[in-house]
Short mmCIF file of C-alpha atoms in Angstrom, two decimals:
data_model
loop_
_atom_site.label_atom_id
_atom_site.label_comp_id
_atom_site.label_asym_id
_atom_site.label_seq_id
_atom_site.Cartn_x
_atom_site.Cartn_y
_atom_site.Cartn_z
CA UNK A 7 0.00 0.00 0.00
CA UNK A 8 1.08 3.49 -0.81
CA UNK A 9 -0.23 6.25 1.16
CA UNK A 10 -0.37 10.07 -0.68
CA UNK A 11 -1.15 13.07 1.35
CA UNK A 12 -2.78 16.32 0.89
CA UNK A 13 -2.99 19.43 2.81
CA UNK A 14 -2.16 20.42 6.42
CA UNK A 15 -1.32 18.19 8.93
CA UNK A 16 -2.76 20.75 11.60
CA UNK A 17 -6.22 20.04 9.91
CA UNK A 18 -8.62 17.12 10.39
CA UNK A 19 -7.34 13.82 8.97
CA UNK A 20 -9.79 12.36 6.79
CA UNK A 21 -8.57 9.01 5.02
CA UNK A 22 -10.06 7.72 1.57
CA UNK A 23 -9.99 4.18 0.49
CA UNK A 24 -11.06 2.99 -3.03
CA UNK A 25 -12.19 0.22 -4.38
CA UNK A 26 -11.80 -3.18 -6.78
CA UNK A 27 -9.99 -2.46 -9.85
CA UNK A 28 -9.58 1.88 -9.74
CA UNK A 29 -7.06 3.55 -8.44
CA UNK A 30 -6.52 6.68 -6.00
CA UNK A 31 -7.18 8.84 -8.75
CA UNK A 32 -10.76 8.67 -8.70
CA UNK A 33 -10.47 10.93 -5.30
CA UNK A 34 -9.22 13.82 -7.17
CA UNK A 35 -12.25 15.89 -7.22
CA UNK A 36 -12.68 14.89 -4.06
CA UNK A 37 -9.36 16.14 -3.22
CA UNK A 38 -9.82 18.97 -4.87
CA UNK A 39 -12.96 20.18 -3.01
CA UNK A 40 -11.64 19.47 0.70
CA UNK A 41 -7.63 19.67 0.44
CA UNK A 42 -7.55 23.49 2.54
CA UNK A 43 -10.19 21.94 5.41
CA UNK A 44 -8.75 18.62 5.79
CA UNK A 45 -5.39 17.04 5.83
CA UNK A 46 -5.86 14.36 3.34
CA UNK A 47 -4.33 10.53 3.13
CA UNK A 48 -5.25 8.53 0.04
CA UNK A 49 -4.17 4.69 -0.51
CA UNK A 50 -2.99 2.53 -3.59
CA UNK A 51 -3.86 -0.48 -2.87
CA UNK A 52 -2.01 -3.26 -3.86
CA UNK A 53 -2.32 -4.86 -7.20
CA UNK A 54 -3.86 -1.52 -7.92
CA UNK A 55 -0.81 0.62 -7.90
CA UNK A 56 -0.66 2.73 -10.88
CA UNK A 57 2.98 1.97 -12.68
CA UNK A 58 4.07 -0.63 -10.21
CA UNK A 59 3.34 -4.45 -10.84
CA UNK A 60 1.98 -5.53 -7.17
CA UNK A 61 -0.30 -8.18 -6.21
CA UNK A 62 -3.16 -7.70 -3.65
CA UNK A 63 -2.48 -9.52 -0.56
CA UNK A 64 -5.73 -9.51 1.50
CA UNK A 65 -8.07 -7.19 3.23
CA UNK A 66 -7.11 -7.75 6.11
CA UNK A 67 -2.97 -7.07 5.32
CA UNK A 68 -4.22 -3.92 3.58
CA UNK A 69 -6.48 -3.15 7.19
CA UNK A 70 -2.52 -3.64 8.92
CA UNK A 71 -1.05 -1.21 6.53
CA UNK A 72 -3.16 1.08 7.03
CA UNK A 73 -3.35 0.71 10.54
CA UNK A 74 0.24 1.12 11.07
CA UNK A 75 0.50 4.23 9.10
CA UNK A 76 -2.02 6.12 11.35
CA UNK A 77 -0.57 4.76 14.49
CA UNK A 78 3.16 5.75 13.18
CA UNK A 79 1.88 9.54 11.75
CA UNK A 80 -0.88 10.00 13.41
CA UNK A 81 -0.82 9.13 16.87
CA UNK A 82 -3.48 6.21 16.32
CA UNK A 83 -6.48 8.58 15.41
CA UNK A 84 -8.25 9.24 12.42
CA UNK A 85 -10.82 12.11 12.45
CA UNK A 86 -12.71 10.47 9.63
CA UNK A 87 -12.38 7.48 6.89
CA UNK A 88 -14.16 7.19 3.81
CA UNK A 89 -14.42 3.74 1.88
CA UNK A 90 -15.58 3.29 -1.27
CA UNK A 91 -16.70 -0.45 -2.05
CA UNK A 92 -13.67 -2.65 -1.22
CA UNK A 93 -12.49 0.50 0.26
CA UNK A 94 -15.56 -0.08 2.67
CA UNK A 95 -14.48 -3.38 3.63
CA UNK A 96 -10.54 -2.74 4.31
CA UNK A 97 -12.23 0.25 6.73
CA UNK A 98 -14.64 -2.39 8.04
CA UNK A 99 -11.81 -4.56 8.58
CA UNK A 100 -10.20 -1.39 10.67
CA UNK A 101 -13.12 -0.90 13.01
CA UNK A 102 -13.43 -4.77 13.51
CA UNK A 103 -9.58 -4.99 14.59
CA UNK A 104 -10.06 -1.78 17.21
CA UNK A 105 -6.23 -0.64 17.04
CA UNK A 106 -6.71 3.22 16.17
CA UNK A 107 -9.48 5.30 17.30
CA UNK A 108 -11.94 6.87 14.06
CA UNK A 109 -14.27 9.42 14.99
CA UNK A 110 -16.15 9.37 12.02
CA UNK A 111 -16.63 6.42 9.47
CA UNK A 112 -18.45 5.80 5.72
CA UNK A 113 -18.93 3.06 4.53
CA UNK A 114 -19.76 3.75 0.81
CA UNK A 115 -21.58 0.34 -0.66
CA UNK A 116 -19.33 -1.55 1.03
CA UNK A 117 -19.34 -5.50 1.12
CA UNK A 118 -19.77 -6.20 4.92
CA UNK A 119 -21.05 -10.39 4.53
CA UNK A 120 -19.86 -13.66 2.46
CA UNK A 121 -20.83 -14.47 -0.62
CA UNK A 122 -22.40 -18.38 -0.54
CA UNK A 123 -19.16 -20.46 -0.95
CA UNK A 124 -20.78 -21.98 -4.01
CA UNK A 125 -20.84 -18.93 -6.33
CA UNK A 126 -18.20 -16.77 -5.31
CA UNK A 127 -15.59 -18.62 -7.98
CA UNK A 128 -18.04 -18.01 -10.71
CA UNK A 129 -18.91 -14.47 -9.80
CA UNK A 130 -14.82 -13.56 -9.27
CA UNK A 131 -14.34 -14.69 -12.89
CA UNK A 132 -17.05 -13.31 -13.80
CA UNK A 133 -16.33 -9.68 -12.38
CA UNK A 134 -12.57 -10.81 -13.71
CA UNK A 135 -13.76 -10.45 -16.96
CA UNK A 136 -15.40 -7.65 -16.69
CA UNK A 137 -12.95 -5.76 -15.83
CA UNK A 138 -10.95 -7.65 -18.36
CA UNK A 139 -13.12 -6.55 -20.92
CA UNK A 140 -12.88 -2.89 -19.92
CA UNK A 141 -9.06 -3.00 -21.30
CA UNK A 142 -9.69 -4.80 -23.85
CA UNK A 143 -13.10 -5.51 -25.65
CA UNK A 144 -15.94 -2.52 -27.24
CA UNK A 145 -19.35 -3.60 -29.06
CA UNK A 146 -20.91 -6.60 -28.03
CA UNK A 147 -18.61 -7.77 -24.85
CA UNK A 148 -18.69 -4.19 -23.29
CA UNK A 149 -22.31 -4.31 -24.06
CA UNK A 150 -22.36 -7.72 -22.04
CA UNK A 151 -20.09 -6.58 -19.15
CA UNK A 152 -20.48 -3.09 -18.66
CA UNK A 153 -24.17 -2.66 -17.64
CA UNK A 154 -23.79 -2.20 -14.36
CA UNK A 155 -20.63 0.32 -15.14
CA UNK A 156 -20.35 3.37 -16.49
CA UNK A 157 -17.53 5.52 -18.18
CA UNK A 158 -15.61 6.89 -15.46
CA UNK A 159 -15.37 3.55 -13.66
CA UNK A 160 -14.36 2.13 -17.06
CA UNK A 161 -11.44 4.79 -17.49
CA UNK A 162 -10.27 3.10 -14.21
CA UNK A 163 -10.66 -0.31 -14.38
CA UNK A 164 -8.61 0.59 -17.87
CA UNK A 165 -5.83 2.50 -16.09
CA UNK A 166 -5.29 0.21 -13.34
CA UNK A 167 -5.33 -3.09 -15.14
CA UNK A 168 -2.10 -3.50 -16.65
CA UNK A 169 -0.13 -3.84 -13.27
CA UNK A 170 -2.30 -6.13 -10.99
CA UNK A 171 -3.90 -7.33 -14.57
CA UNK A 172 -6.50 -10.62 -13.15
CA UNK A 173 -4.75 -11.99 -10.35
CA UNK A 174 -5.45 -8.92 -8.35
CA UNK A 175 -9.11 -8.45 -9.23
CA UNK A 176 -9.85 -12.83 -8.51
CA UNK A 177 -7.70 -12.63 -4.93
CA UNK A 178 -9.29 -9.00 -4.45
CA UNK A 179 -12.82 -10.26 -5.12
CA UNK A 180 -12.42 -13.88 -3.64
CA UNK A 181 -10.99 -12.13 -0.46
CA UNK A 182 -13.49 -9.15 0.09
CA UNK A 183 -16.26 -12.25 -0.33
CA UNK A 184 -15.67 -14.83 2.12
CA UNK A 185 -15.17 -12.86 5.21
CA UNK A 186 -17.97 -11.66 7.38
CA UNK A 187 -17.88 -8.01 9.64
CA UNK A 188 -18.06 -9.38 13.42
CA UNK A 189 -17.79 -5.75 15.44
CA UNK A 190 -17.25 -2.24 14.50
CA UNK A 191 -15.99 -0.53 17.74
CA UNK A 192 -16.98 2.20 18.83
CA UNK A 193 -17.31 4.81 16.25
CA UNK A 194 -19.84 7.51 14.62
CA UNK A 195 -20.66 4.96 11.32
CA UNK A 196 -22.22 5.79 8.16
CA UNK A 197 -23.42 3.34 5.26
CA UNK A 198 -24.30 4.80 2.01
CA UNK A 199 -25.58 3.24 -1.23
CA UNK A 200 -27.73 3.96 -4.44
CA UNK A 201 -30.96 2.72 -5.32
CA UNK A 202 -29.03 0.91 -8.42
CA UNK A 203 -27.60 -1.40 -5.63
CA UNK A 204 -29.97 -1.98 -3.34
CA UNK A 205 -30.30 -5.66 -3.51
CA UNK A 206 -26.84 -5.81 -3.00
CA UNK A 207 -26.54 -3.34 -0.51
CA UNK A 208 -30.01 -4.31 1.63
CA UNK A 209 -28.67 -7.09 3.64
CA UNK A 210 -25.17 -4.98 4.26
CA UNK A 211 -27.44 -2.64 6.08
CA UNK A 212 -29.37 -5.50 7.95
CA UNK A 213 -26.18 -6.83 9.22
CA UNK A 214 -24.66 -3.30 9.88
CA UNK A 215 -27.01 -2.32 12.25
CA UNK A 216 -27.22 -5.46 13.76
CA UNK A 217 -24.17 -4.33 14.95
CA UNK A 218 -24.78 -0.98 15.49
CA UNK A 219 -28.15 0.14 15.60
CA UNK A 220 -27.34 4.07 16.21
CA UNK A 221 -25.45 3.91 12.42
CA UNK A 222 -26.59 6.52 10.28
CA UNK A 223 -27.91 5.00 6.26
CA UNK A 224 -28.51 6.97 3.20
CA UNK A 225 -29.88 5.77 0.24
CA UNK A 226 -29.41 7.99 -2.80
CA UNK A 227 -31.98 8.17 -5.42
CA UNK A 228 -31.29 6.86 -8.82
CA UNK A 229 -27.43 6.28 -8.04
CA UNK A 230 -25.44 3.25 -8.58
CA UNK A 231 -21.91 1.63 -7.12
CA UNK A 232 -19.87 5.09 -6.93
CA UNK A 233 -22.12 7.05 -8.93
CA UNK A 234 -22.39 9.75 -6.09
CA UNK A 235 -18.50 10.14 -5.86
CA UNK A 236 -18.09 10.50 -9.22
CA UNK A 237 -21.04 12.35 -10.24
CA UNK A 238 -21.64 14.50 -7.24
CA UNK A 239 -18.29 14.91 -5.70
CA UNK A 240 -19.57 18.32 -4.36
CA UNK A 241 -22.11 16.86 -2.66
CA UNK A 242 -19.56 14.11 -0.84
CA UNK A 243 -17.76 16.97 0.30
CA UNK A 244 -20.90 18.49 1.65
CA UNK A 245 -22.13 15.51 3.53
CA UNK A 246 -18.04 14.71 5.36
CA UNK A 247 -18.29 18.56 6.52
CA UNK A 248 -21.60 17.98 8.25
CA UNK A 249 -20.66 15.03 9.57
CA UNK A 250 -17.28 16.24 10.63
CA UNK A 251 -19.30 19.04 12.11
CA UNK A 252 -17.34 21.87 9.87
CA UNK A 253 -20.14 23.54 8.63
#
């Protein structure tokens, strides 16, 4: 893992995680919006590392990193994390192992329960492919594959595939679905997702606040998996202010 920073260290820390197959890049608006309010810590994850051939290790290693770098910079604490889709789950993975205090967390569509043992080899190759065909494929194949993406996500997936290339996206995905969130700590938790996912994302939020029943959802209209970041990145800004309390 690779950890960029932004802004002034004097300033809240605010961490951003992404997700499968796109790289830190997607933050930039992000970035952009919030660098003078917050000081800013972005991750490359590994087998997603943009000009460096890696291979993703696990959530739970990329949890440690992550850890450690907040504990070794930071004094332990993080004023706020944001994790986008497997992003979500290494922050999950955070809260679950308790070692650094997080005032405030989101959990953007993130993947909190296992997949059923039976399908998650067909649905890693399947989501393999996908992103396979991103790189490589147009007409009928992108048609096929890409209904459930849209351009921005595909720029990504294009981007970031020639260093991890399949190997990171089948451990990635085969990892982030066969591990179930136990605890999240103690900790001011958020879970957002778009109507476009909500039969993915429903029994996330069942589980979540089984957990925690004080954790704050939000379900935005007509959105699907990252749509909000990278359509709205304005209004992400707006809703970490409010619930950093900086407005």
């Amino acid at each position: 893992m690779i950890i960029h920073t932004y802004g002034n260290k004097d300033k809240p820390s605010l961490l951003l995680l992404p997700g499968l197959g796109v790289s830190y890049e997607l933050f930039f608006p992000l970035i952009d919006l919030l660098r003078e309010k917050y000081y800013i810590l972005t991750a490359e994850v590994d087998g997603f590392i943009l000009g460096e051939y890696t291979k993703f290790t696990s959530i739970d290693d990329q949890a440690g990193q992550a850890i450690t770098y907040v504990k070794e910079n930071l004094c332990g604490h993080l004023d706020c994390a944001y994790g986008l889709s497997m992003g979500g789950k290494i922050l999950s993975r955070m809260l679950e192992r308790n070692e650094i205090s997080i005032h405030h967390a989101i959990l953007d569509a993130a993947p909190l329960l296992p997949l059923p043992r039976w399908c998650v080899g067909l649905l890693r190759y399947y989501q393999c492919f996908n992103v396979w065909t991103c790189y490589h494929c147009t007409g009928f194949w992108k048609m096929v594959f890409h209904s459930h993406y849209f351009d921005v996500l595909l720029d990504e997936c294009r981007k970031v595939w020639p260093y991890g290339k399949g190997r990171a996206v089948l451990d990635g995905y085969k990892d982030i679905y066969t591990h179930k969130l136990e605890s999240v700590g103690k900790t001011d938790l958020h879970f957002w997702y778009g109507t476009k996912e909500s039969f993915v994302a429903k029994p996330q939020v069942s589980h979540l606040l089984r957990l925690d029943p004080t954790a704050h959802i939000e379900v935005f209209s007509g959105m699907n998996h990252g749509q909000l970041l990278v359509d709205r990145p304005e209004d992400v800004g707006l809703r970490i202010d409010t619930i950093c309390g900086l407005l």
